[in-house]
Amino acid sequence: MQSPWKILTVAPLFLLLSLQSSASPAYNDLSRPSYSNGHTCVGCVLVVSVIEQLAQVHNSTVQASMERLCSYLPEKLFLKTTCYLVIDKFGSDIIKLLSADMNADVVCHTLEFCKQNTGQPLCHLYPLPKETWKFTLEKARRIVKKSPILRYSRSGSDICSLPILAKICQKIKSAIEQSVPFKDVDSDKYSVFPTLRGYHWRGRDCNDSDESVYPGRRPDNWDVHQDSNCNGIWGIDPKDGIPYEKKFCKGSQPKGIILLGDSAGAHFHISPEWITASQMSLNSFINLPTALTDELDWPQLSGVTGFLDSTVGIEEKSIYLRLWKRNHCNHRDYQNISRNGASSRNLKKFIESLSRNKMLDYPAIVIYAMIGNDVCNGKSDPVPAMTTPEKLYSNVMQTLKHLNSHLPDGSHVILYGLPDGTFLWDNLHNRYHPLGQLNKDVTYAHLYSFLNCLQVSPCHGWMSSNKTLRTLTSERAEQLSNTLKKIAASEKFTNFDLFYMDFAFHEIIQEWQKRGGQPWQLIEPVDGFHPNERKSVLLKGMLMTSQTLDNQEWTQLTSWVKGNLICDSRTREWLCCCLQIVSGRRCSSSGPKSWERRIRSTPRLNRCLETKAGTEPFRSMHPWGAQGGRGMGKLIPQLCGLLRHRPKGVSFSSVFAKCLSLNEEHIWMTVQCCVLLGSVTLPLFLK
């Protein structure tokens, strides 16, 4: 995914091009041939389209629609002022061209924000004019022939070149590139400022003048005198003289949540209201300054580290909020170390921004979720630029070694697999994009083609009409996921356990459809690529379902099952019964109800016997993970129904451990899937 946020930074106003340069070099591919700065071209086409459609919606002149657009923009970041400056410089020519029925593509090529270089294809969003492109462009140029605008040098438009702004621009650029807070007085990587990598991205600092005070650390002397870990708990209970931190948090095993991700993990989002003329109002751009200073990301709403309630009516909470609900001592202990354009290749450039001290801090759950950019790029031939399995293995091992040297003992790391992105074309290509809904003239297929032509597509491989290319991209994604499985299965580290989880794409869709939704509603409508808030929260909700065991229940189940590893003829007979039922035949075997009694005596485990012998669908996410067992997930519903038929003295795990010679970790994945009806990973972390 190329830095998609750059498009919108040039869209509201052409000469805020300085914001493009604030993107990290990790995002930019300098080896790619430039098509007259593709992001600038996209930004121009978006803005001119909005101006034209505002005039249409309000039955006004182009001049009035431009002024209307500027009036909607907030004063912050000088957005409104800059917009009026843009009108003053470009408005007269835009009026002439739109009044001559030239569309946004023609306008932007005429003003040279888009330019077709020699040997390059013609890139356009809208259908080509009825007359030839060459004739239309020459006609448009004659209209603005004497305009001083064409002599305007965009090379001097970078406001960061001004001496008065150079220093602050450099500091902002550094904050974005290094993924550390712009405002951090004590340099502990935590801030009291929300954006520019502040507390929208990691827990809010409660004392920005003391580097020893920050979220996630173990309390200093049980926080008798100050709140050293910013969880809001400190002081002494006057009734018994016991520190509140000790009373409430001792033995609760607090754990932080850390995400290493890309733009999906950062929750990249462009509001449809920003480009939909029929929905635009004074309230549309209220959040634009915040979005721009958060790189068009919304980590405060992400499915992993989000701390605000959903804005789209989803009941599920982020993983951080779920951890906080289970244990308030986890308050503010979250870090979203994600960046637009991040991948296994460039993570090393900003992983140093992760804040965790092996000796002073609590353990953490780290989710590695580079789900796109190792197969996604905007090149005209994207396949050679994809990460190979061998290179991914090397990159991930380097990351894991870094984590092992920084994470406290008792931490946990989840490697997240890559999705199958063919979903995008299959569900969106013939739907109208927000820019095309008014006149029914721009579909997502048109948008994808436009971005691919300019070589600024977030993922040419999946956002393509070429089915072969989409298939190749998915195949590479599967290869990389298998590599992550291999790492999780074979590598061991001293300070954390390692797990793998598939990207539960189809399960998310099924859950959303059960709620009456359509698959396309899970994708960001403006860029047609990123998972939106619904999908992000649903995905993490499935990762950490509320159907998990509490600490005492899990401990009881662990000691009980591990103490019953036996195998005899009765076990093999029961296994045969399993196979009969799996193959569709009935099994009359029955036995004492010791397992059933044990489950019914443990709250919530009783639900396992309420699945109608496995006839109800499971909300499972291929729990086999790193231990393999592809396809075995289909057997779980039937196996769970067999609990009441197992022979006396035979544990569920013993069948797999002794008779099928599977390792103990594999057994536990099986037991969890059957018993927990959903999440199969985080219960391990929370014990």
XYZ file of C-alpha atoms in Angstrom:
687
model
C 0.000 0.000 0.000
C 1.629 3.234 -1.106
C 1.068 6.228 1.180
C -2.598 6.719 0.245
C -2.947 9.564 2.707
C -0.881 11.751 0.382
C -3.772 11.886 -2.070
C -6.049 13.674 0.364
C -3.390 16.051 1.594
C -3.190 17.494 -1.899
C -6.898 17.101 -2.579
C -8.385 19.784 -0.291
C -5.876 22.325 -1.569
C -3.308 21.974 -4.314
C -0.489 23.888 -2.728
C -0.379 21.917 0.522
C 2.036 19.730 -1.401
C 4.416 19.953 1.503
C 2.398 17.307 3.295
C 3.327 14.845 0.591
C 6.985 15.203 1.440
C 6.293 14.418 5.080
C 5.652 10.800 4.197
C 8.393 8.433 5.163
C 10.791 7.356 2.415
C 9.770 3.855 3.420
C 6.516 4.498 1.649
C 7.959 5.899 -1.534
C 9.412 3.827 -4.295
C 11.918 6.136 -5.922
C 12.803 3.520 -8.507
C 9.323 3.635 -9.975
C 8.969 5.889 -13.035
C 6.948 8.945 -12.126
C 3.813 9.853 -13.998
C 3.980 13.589 -13.272
C 3.523 12.950 -9.558
C 0.566 10.583 -9.579
C -0.727 11.596 -6.152
C -0.956 15.224 -7.239
C -2.898 14.146 -10.314
C -5.340 12.131 -8.218
C -5.763 15.025 -5.787
C -6.510 17.448 -8.612
C -9.092 15.162 -10.205
C -10.816 14.667 -6.832
C -11.033 18.391 -6.117
C -12.211 19.417 -9.586
C -14.801 16.613 -9.512
C -16.158 17.875 -6.183
C -16.313 21.467 -7.483
C -18.195 20.360 -10.585
C -20.632 18.206 -8.631
C -21.277 20.890 -6.000
C -22.350 23.213 -8.808
C -24.631 20.480 -10.121
C -26.156 19.585 -6.744
C -26.854 23.202 -5.757
C -27.635 24.413 -9.290
C -25.011 27.109 -8.910
C -22.101 28.533 -10.854
C -18.641 27.014 -10.685
C -17.446 30.143 -8.880
C -20.127 29.699 -6.228
C -19.337 26.009 -5.799
C -15.644 26.756 -5.227
C -16.508 29.335 -2.601
C -18.948 26.879 -1.039
C -16.226 24.242 -0.780
C -13.853 26.685 0.895
C -16.550 27.803 3.319
C -16.963 24.196 4.467
C -13.280 23.847 5.392
C -12.171 24.645 8.970
C -9.751 27.425 9.849
C -7.342 24.998 11.531
C -4.108 24.287 9.661
C -5.010 27.300 7.505
C -7.225 25.033 5.396
C -9.878 27.652 4.664
C -7.336 30.392 3.973
C -5.293 28.167 1.690
C -8.417 27.110 -0.187
C -9.238 30.727 -1.004
C -5.646 31.245 -2.160
C -6.028 28.278 -4.493
C -9.237 29.760 -5.898
C -7.483 33.050 -6.470
C -4.677 31.348 -8.408
C -6.504 28.599 -10.311
C -10.184 29.476 -10.065
C -10.552 31.488 -13.266
C -9.131 28.727 -15.462
C -11.147 26.019 -13.697
C -14.289 28.084 -14.324
C -13.458 28.478 -18.023
C -12.726 24.793 -18.540
C -15.720 23.428 -16.610
C -17.985 25.952 -18.335
C -16.748 24.519 -21.644
C -17.927 21.052 -20.532
C -14.422 19.726 -19.905
C -14.348 17.004 -17.268
C -11.939 16.765 -14.334
C -9.418 14.652 -16.284
C -9.148 17.276 -19.028
C -8.938 20.150 -16.525
C -6.081 18.565 -14.591
C -4.132 17.637 -17.717
C -4.605 21.149 -19.052
C -3.311 22.689 -15.816
C -0.486 20.118 -15.873
C -1.265 18.565 -12.516
C -1.613 15.437 -14.615
C 0.752 14.872 -17.490
C 1.141 12.106 -20.014
C 4.850 11.513 -20.465
C 6.234 10.081 -23.675
C 5.699 6.347 -23.840
C 3.255 6.394 -20.943
C -0.450 5.474 -21.253
C -3.197 8.060 -20.882
C -4.547 7.904 -17.338
C -8.143 9.016 -16.812
C -10.866 8.451 -14.221
C -13.889 9.417 -16.296
C -14.939 8.055 -19.700
C -12.965 9.650 -22.520
C -14.561 12.569 -24.402
C -16.489 11.777 -27.571
C -13.902 13.679 -29.568
C -10.335 12.403 -29.593
C -8.277 13.066 -26.497
C -5.642 15.010 -28.446
C -8.251 17.292 -29.999
C -10.014 17.868 -26.666
C -6.781 18.684 -24.845
C -5.674 21.115 -27.559
C -9.067 22.793 -27.373
C -8.778 23.125 -23.592
C -5.292 24.576 -23.845
C -6.495 27.213 -26.266
C -9.110 28.273 -23.710
C -6.419 29.016 -21.102
C -3.636 29.855 -23.547
C -2.912 33.307 -22.142
C -3.320 32.272 -18.522
C -0.419 33.050 -16.167
C -1.226 29.826 -14.306
C 0.611 27.663 -16.818
C 3.772 29.596 -15.983
C 3.299 28.768 -12.322
C 6.179 26.719 -10.942
C 5.019 24.037 -8.563
C 8.620 23.513 -7.496
C 8.267 26.557 -5.288
C 4.973 25.535 -3.712
C 6.503 23.678 -0.773
C 5.666 25.911 2.185
C 8.218 23.984 4.242
C 10.908 25.708 2.184
C 10.105 28.943 4.030
C 12.733 29.586 6.740
C 10.104 30.298 9.381
C 8.497 26.872 8.863
C 11.491 24.722 7.947
C 12.297 23.694 11.526
C 8.780 22.659 12.525
C 8.258 20.857 9.204
C 11.401 18.841 9.799
C 10.282 17.907 13.304
C 6.845 16.795 12.058
C 8.473 14.791 9.274
C 10.802 13.129 11.776
C 7.910 12.253 14.090
C 6.019 10.583 11.253
C 9.040 8.728 9.882
C 10.156 7.442 13.275
C 6.614 6.857 14.562
C 7.286 8.725 17.814
C 5.264 11.591 19.331
C 5.889 15.067 17.968
C 5.350 16.514 21.444
C 7.173 14.482 24.092
C 8.938 16.631 26.681
C 10.554 13.794 28.662
C 11.345 11.617 25.591
C 9.688 8.507 27.027
C 7.753 7.965 23.745
C 4.441 8.942 25.350
C 2.646 12.257 24.968
C -0.151 14.440 26.326
C -0.920 15.591 22.759
C -3.459 13.491 20.801
C -2.225 13.591 17.198
C 1.165 13.628 15.458
C 1.843 10.198 16.972
C 0.509 11.243 20.382
C -1.992 9.431 22.598
C -4.213 8.447 19.683
C -1.396 5.979 18.963
C -0.213 4.987 22.445
C -1.399 5.485 25.997
C -1.561 9.048 27.261
C 1.341 10.153 29.427
C 0.275 11.367 32.866
C 3.512 13.213 33.616
C 5.362 14.476 30.560
C 8.174 15.913 32.670
C 9.253 12.582 34.183
C 10.579 9.862 31.859
C 10.083 7.197 34.562
C 6.300 7.744 34.458
C 4.489 6.158 31.516
C 1.743 3.588 30.747
C 2.611 -0.094 31.028
C 5.385 -0.006 33.621
C 5.300 -1.938 36.866
C 4.350 0.351 39.758
C 7.108 2.129 41.617
C 6.735 1.112 45.294
C 3.099 0.203 44.583
C 2.493 3.814 43.499
C 2.200 5.039 47.049
C 3.207 8.591 46.142
C 2.413 8.940 42.434
C 0.772 7.143 39.516
C 3.940 5.826 37.870
C 2.110 3.707 35.251
C -0.695 6.146 34.416
C -3.501 3.654 35.092
C -5.201 6.075 37.493
C -4.530 3.921 40.576
C -2.247 5.298 43.286
C -2.137 6.285 46.950
C -2.940 4.381 50.155
C -6.299 3.201 51.477
C -6.653 5.036 54.821
C -8.814 2.220 56.188
C -6.101 -0.439 56.183
C -2.941 1.313 55.001
C -2.638 -0.899 51.892
C -1.646 0.874 48.638
C -4.514 0.912 46.132
C -2.249 -0.406 43.372
C -1.345 -3.409 45.509
C -4.931 -3.980 46.600
C -6.439 -3.849 43.108
C -3.638 -4.989 40.794
C -1.403 -7.427 42.652
C -1.787 -10.885 41.098
C -4.067 -9.608 38.321
C -1.306 -10.125 35.736
C -1.768 -6.916 33.696
C -0.739 -7.090 30.049
C -0.403 -4.364 27.457
C -1.449 -4.622 23.821
C 0.951 -3.660 21.023
C 0.230 -3.686 17.300
C 2.926 -3.829 14.629
C 0.916 -3.070 11.529
C 0.342 -1.215 8.294
C -2.372 1.223 7.214
C -5.061 -1.359 7.975
C -3.850 -1.628 11.575
C -3.607 2.159 11.830
C -7.204 2.268 10.520
C -6.705 4.393 7.421
C -9.923 6.181 6.572
C -11.070 8.903 4.173
C -14.555 10.136 4.956
C -16.936 9.769 1.990
C -18.439 13.140 2.956
C -15.185 14.814 1.948
C -15.722 13.945 -1.710
C -19.499 13.422 -1.998
C -21.093 16.694 -3.055
C -24.625 15.648 -2.143
C -23.576 14.905 1.476
C -21.240 17.847 2.003
C -22.028 20.435 4.695
C -20.391 22.655 7.293
C -19.963 19.619 9.537
C -18.300 17.413 6.918
C -14.727 18.576 7.494
C -14.704 19.053 11.264
C -12.352 16.089 11.705
C -10.124 16.867 8.719
C -7.385 18.673 10.713
C -7.206 15.769 13.164
C -7.116 13.270 10.320
C -4.335 15.108 8.492
C -2.185 15.300 11.619
C -2.779 11.573 12.151
C -1.712 10.805 8.551
C -5.351 10.098 7.601
C -5.298 7.238 10.127
C -7.732 6.779 13.031
C -5.874 4.551 15.538
C -8.211 5.717 18.310
C -10.909 3.666 16.533
C -8.834 0.692 15.407
C -9.832 -2.860 16.213
C -6.692 -3.495 18.273
C -5.823 -0.304 20.173
C -8.962 1.803 19.760
C -10.125 3.453 22.979
C -13.204 5.249 21.623
C -16.595 3.668 21.022
C -17.427 2.639 17.473
C -18.838 5.334 15.210
C -20.716 2.825 13.048
C -22.886 1.092 15.645
C -20.749 -2.031 16.130
C -21.128 -3.459 19.633
C -17.792 -5.281 19.629
C -14.941 -3.495 21.352
C -11.266 -3.295 20.452
C -8.839 -5.761 22.006
C -7.488 -2.999 24.229
C -10.954 -2.169 25.570
C -11.649 -5.854 26.170
C -8.404 -6.232 28.093
C -9.244 -3.073 30.021
C -12.715 -4.406 30.842
C -11.229 -7.624 32.217
C -8.599 -5.756 34.211
C -8.689 -1.989 34.779
C -5.030 -2.146 35.758
C -4.399 -2.298 31.973
C -5.633 1.295 31.623
C -3.754 3.209 28.885
C -1.391 0.299 28.164
C -1.666 0.240 24.369
C 0.703 1.033 21.503
C -0.207 1.219 17.828
C 3.128 0.971 16.022
C 1.588 1.035 12.551
C 2.372 3.075 9.466
C 0.872 3.595 6.056
C 2.983 1.592 3.632
C 4.557 -0.603 6.314
C 5.662 -4.141 5.509
C 8.082 -6.764 6.783
C 10.720 -5.030 4.643
C 10.626 -1.598 6.274
C 9.413 -2.391 9.807
C 12.998 -2.208 11.021
C 12.962 1.517 10.213
C 10.426 2.303 12.922
C 10.218 -0.667 15.296
C 12.568 1.231 17.606
C 9.580 3.416 18.470
C 8.148 0.500 20.459
C 8.364 1.246 24.164
C 8.889 -1.758 26.464
C 11.497 -2.315 29.171
C 12.302 -5.940 30.029
C 12.978 -5.169 33.660
C 10.560 -2.354 34.484
C 7.426 -3.026 32.424
C 4.566 -5.505 32.384
C 4.446 -8.258 29.721
C 2.564 -7.474 26.510
C 0.523 -9.124 23.796
C 2.085 -8.151 20.465
C 0.139 -8.589 17.236
C 2.229 -8.638 14.076
C -0.204 -7.740 11.294
C 1.563 -6.761 8.084
C -1.384 -7.965 6.054
C -0.876 -6.324 2.677
C 2.290 -4.562 1.608
C 4.435 -7.643 1.197
C 2.285 -8.495 -1.824
C 0.816 -5.065 -2.576
C 2.480 -2.304 -4.565
C 1.544 0.109 -7.316
C 4.046 -0.918 -9.966
C 2.890 -1.699 -13.487
C 4.285 -5.222 -12.993
C 3.701 -5.831 -9.284
C 4.753 -9.490 -9.001
C 8.568 -9.057 -9.051
C 8.288 -6.462 -6.269
C 6.441 -8.819 -3.919
C 8.253 -10.196 -0.892
C 9.417 -13.780 -1.337
C 8.808 -16.398 1.366
C 12.555 -16.585 2.004
C 12.854 -12.834 2.458
C 9.763 -12.747 4.677
C 11.275 -15.423 6.896
C 14.429 -13.355 7.283
C 12.512 -10.116 7.939
C 10.168 -11.627 10.508
C 12.953 -13.407 12.344
C 14.788 -10.101 12.615
C 11.633 -8.530 14.083
C 11.099 -11.386 16.536
C 14.690 -11.197 17.756
C 14.216 -7.492 18.373
C 11.023 -8.196 20.323
C 12.748 -10.879 22.366
C 15.383 -8.368 23.425
C 12.787 -5.795 24.525
C 9.678 -7.617 25.781
C 9.387 -8.680 29.428
C 9.209 -12.398 30.161
C 5.661 -13.756 29.918
C 4.748 -11.796 26.812
C 2.983 -13.260 23.781
C 3.301 -12.606 20.049
C 0.686 -13.399 17.394
C 1.707 -13.565 13.740
C -1.267 -12.595 11.615
C -1.677 -14.158 8.171
C -2.428 -12.317 4.947
C -5.981 -12.170 3.531
C -7.233 -13.252 0.139
C -7.782 -9.868 -1.507
C -9.664 -11.201 -4.535
C -12.678 -10.215 -2.445
C -12.125 -6.586 -3.509
C -12.644 -6.966 -7.246
C -15.318 -9.620 -6.888
C -17.499 -7.430 -4.651
C -16.713 -3.870 -5.724
C -15.696 -3.617 -9.382
C -19.205 -2.998 -10.763
C -20.390 -0.768 -7.928
C -20.339 3.008 -8.187
C -17.612 4.886 -6.362
C -18.750 7.899 -4.254
C -17.501 10.197 -7.049
C -19.649 8.328 -9.551
C -22.882 7.973 -7.600
C -24.321 11.332 -8.679
C -23.982 10.784 -12.430
C -23.458 7.007 -12.506
C -20.186 7.396 -14.369
C -17.366 6.110 -12.107
C -17.229 2.545 -10.820
C -14.522 0.999 -8.681
C -13.212 -0.669 -11.817
C -12.625 2.831 -13.237
C -10.923 3.952 -10.010
C -8.674 0.885 -9.904
C -7.665 1.383 -13.542
C -6.904 5.080 -12.936
C -4.704 4.376 -9.896
C -2.930 1.484 -11.612
C -2.200 3.637 -14.648
C -0.650 6.343 -12.456
C 1.235 3.645 -10.529
C -0.121 4.919 -7.205
C -2.507 2.036 -6.512
C -2.332 0.679 -2.961
C -2.453 -2.820 -4.443
C -2.272 -3.318 -8.188
C -2.241 -7.088 -7.745
C -5.734 -7.282 -6.243
C -7.221 -4.044 -7.590
C -6.998 -5.219 -11.183
C -9.296 -6.515 -13.895
C -6.623 -9.134 -14.670
C -7.877 -12.311 -13.010
C -4.536 -14.057 -13.491
C -2.763 -11.252 -11.652
C -5.292 -11.340 -8.818
C -4.792 -15.094 -8.501
C -1.000 -14.767 -8.486
C -1.230 -12.159 -5.743
C -3.423 -14.411 -3.610
C -1.086 -17.332 -4.166
C 1.857 -15.283 -2.969
C -0.168 -14.112 0.032
C -0.891 -17.752 0.906
C 2.788 -18.635 0.569
C 3.704 -15.844 2.957
C 1.022 -16.924 5.415
C 2.423 -20.453 5.329
C 5.844 -19.000 6.064
C 4.461 -17.278 9.141
C 2.885 -20.582 10.216
C 6.242 -22.278 9.805
C 7.951 -19.675 11.964
C 5.336 -19.981 14.699
C 5.606 -23.785 14.651
C 9.381 -24.063 14.713
C 10.854 -21.032 16.465
C 11.075 -20.567 20.223
C 11.951 -17.450 22.198
C 12.806 -16.909 25.833
C 10.572 -13.952 26.617
C 7.378 -14.724 24.701
C 5.215 -17.488 23.325
C 4.633 -17.396 19.572
C 1.318 -18.085 17.831
C -0.130 -17.810 14.355
C -3.659 -16.881 13.301
C -5.246 -16.843 9.863
C -6.946 -13.704 8.628
C -10.543 -14.808 9.229
C -11.921 -13.128 6.127
C -14.785 -15.453 5.285
C -15.879 -15.743 8.915
C -16.104 -11.953 9.144
C -18.246 -11.814 6.023
C -20.543 -14.535 7.329
C -20.946 -12.758 10.663
C -21.713 -9.467 8.927
C -24.249 -11.112 6.625
C -25.964 -12.655 9.653
C -26.497 -9.097 10.853
C -28.120 -8.147 7.573
C -25.095 -6.489 5.978
C -23.514 -6.870 2.557
C -19.850 -7.845 1.994
C -18.956 -4.619 0.162
C -19.929 -2.633 3.265
C -16.792 -3.927 5.020
C -14.431 -1.987 2.712
C -13.507 1.694 2.865
C -15.731 3.323 0.209
C -13.307 6.047 -0.932
C -10.123 4.048 -1.545
C -11.929 0.759 -2.252
C -9.185 -1.190 -0.538
C -8.779 -0.882 3.218
C -10.955 -2.731 5.741
C -13.277 -0.215 7.345
C -14.156 0.187 11.012
C -16.853 -2.506 10.879
C -14.478 -5.114 9.527
C -11.593 -4.117 11.768
C -13.621 -4.364 14.952
C -15.427 -7.537 13.888
C -12.109 -9.186 13.078
C -10.589 -8.360 16.440
C -13.853 -9.257 18.133
C -13.596 -12.742 16.651
C -9.976 -12.898 17.761
C -10.986 -12.229 21.332
C -14.524 -13.495 21.738
C -16.389 -12.965 24.959
C -16.877 -16.741 25.136
C -13.479 -17.139 26.815
C -12.756 -18.800 30.115
C -11.819 -16.898 33.220
C -8.494 -17.667 34.878
C -9.810 -20.189 37.416
C -11.853 -22.124 34.853
C -8.930 -22.378 32.460
C -6.582 -23.591 35.199
C -9.093 -26.285 36.220
C -9.518 -27.477 32.651
C -5.762 -27.515 32.027
C -4.893 -29.667 35.030
C -7.809 -32.026 34.414
C -7.221 -32.836 30.750
C -3.448 -33.098 31.039
C -3.907 -35.637 33.811
C -5.897 -38.008 31.594
C -3.570 -38.942 28.727
C -4.355 -42.626 28.250
C -5.030 -44.770 25.234
C -6.496 -48.258 24.988
C -8.815 -50.342 22.811
C -11.835 -48.380 23.986
C -10.151 -45.179 22.830
C -9.573 -46.598 19.375
C -13.198 -47.745 19.288
C -14.300 -44.224 20.113
C -12.008 -42.844 17.412
C -13.648 -45.132 14.869
C -16.989 -43.773 16.008
C -15.624 -40.261 15.377
C -14.662 -41.149 11.848
C -18.060 -42.739 11.184
C -19.921 -39.633 12.231
C -17.557 -37.346 10.328
C -18.238 -39.394 7.196
C -21.978 -38.927 7.669
C -22.910 -42.181 9.388
C -24.494 -42.508 12.826
C -22.596 -43.991 15.746
C -24.344 -45.796 18.556
C -21.389 -45.759 20.936
C -22.095 -44.372 24.345
C -20.385 -44.317 27.666
C -20.373 -42.868 31.150
C -20.914 -39.167 31.456
C -17.715 -38.277 33.316
C -16.674 -35.725 30.681
C -20.164 -34.334 30.496
C -20.404 -33.987 34.253
C -17.036 -32.254 34.389
C -18.088 -29.742 31.749
C -21.465 -29.055 33.329
C -19.747 -28.359 36.634
C -17.681 -25.592 35.023
C -19.602 -22.455 33.993
C -19.542 -21.600 30.256
C -17.978 -24.960 29.351
C -21.524 -26.231 29.601
C -22.186 -24.429 26.315
C -20.141 -27.051 24.523
C -22.929 -29.569 25.162
C -25.518 -27.109 23.893
C -24.315 -27.174 20.301
C -26.815 -29.870 19.315
C -24.102 -32.450 18.747
C -22.217 -30.087 16.497
C -25.108 -29.035 14.262
C -24.746 -25.345 15.061
C -22.060 -23.503 13.070
C -18.849 -22.612 14.819
C -17.356 -19.135 14.819
C -13.923 -20.645 14.540
C -10.927 -19.173 12.786
C -8.917 -22.234 11.747
C -7.443 -22.724 15.210
C -4.831 -25.147 13.964
C -2.546 -22.232 13.230
C 1.123 -23.032 13.273
C 0.553 -26.686 14.076
C -0.956 -27.420 10.677
C -4.041 -29.589 10.314
C -5.531 -27.838 7.285
C -9.150 -28.823 6.852
C -9.446 -30.279 10.344
C -11.539 -27.302 11.417
C -14.480 -28.903 9.605
C -14.297 -31.878 11.968
C -14.624 -29.882 15.156
C -18.439 -29.511 15.195
C -18.848 -33.281 14.848
C -16.139 -34.030 17.402
C -17.660 -31.661 19.920
C -20.932 -33.537 19.660
C -19.097 -36.749 20.479
C -18.154 -35.619 23.965
C -21.171 -37.362 25.399
C -20.168 -40.627 23.636
C -16.537 -40.994 24.743
C -15.650 -44.163 26.742
C -14.965 -44.027 30.444
C -11.503 -42.813 31.377
C -10.689 -41.599 27.888
C -9.954 -37.885 27.600
C -10.620 -35.932 24.441
C -6.955 -35.014 24.176
C -5.691 -38.575 24.626
C -7.294 -39.662 21.352
C -5.183 -37.187 19.427
C -2.077 -37.405 21.631
C -1.593 -41.170 21.716
C -3.568 -42.560 18.800
C -2.789 -39.858 16.232
C 0.650 -38.972 17.647
C 0.035 -35.237 17.592
C 1.974 -32.888 19.828
C 0.550 -31.365 22.958
C 0.166 -27.875 21.477
C -1.988 -29.316 18.717
C -4.140 -31.050 21.316
C -4.793 -27.791 23.047
C -5.818 -26.059 19.855
C -8.375 -28.822 19.423
C -9.675 -28.653 22.988
C -9.966 -24.884 22.842
C -11.873 -24.930 19.575
C -14.397 -27.421 20.863
C -14.859 -25.922 24.276
C -14.616 -22.220 23.611
C -16.779 -21.946 20.495
C -14.643 -19.253 18.995
C -11.465 -17.682 20.259
C -8.648 -20.191 20.458
C -5.677 -18.014 21.205
C -6.208 -15.215 23.692
C -7.527 -17.487 26.468
C -3.971 -18.813 26.594
C -2.609 -15.312 26.989
C -5.002 -14.356 29.725
C -4.433 -17.293 32.035
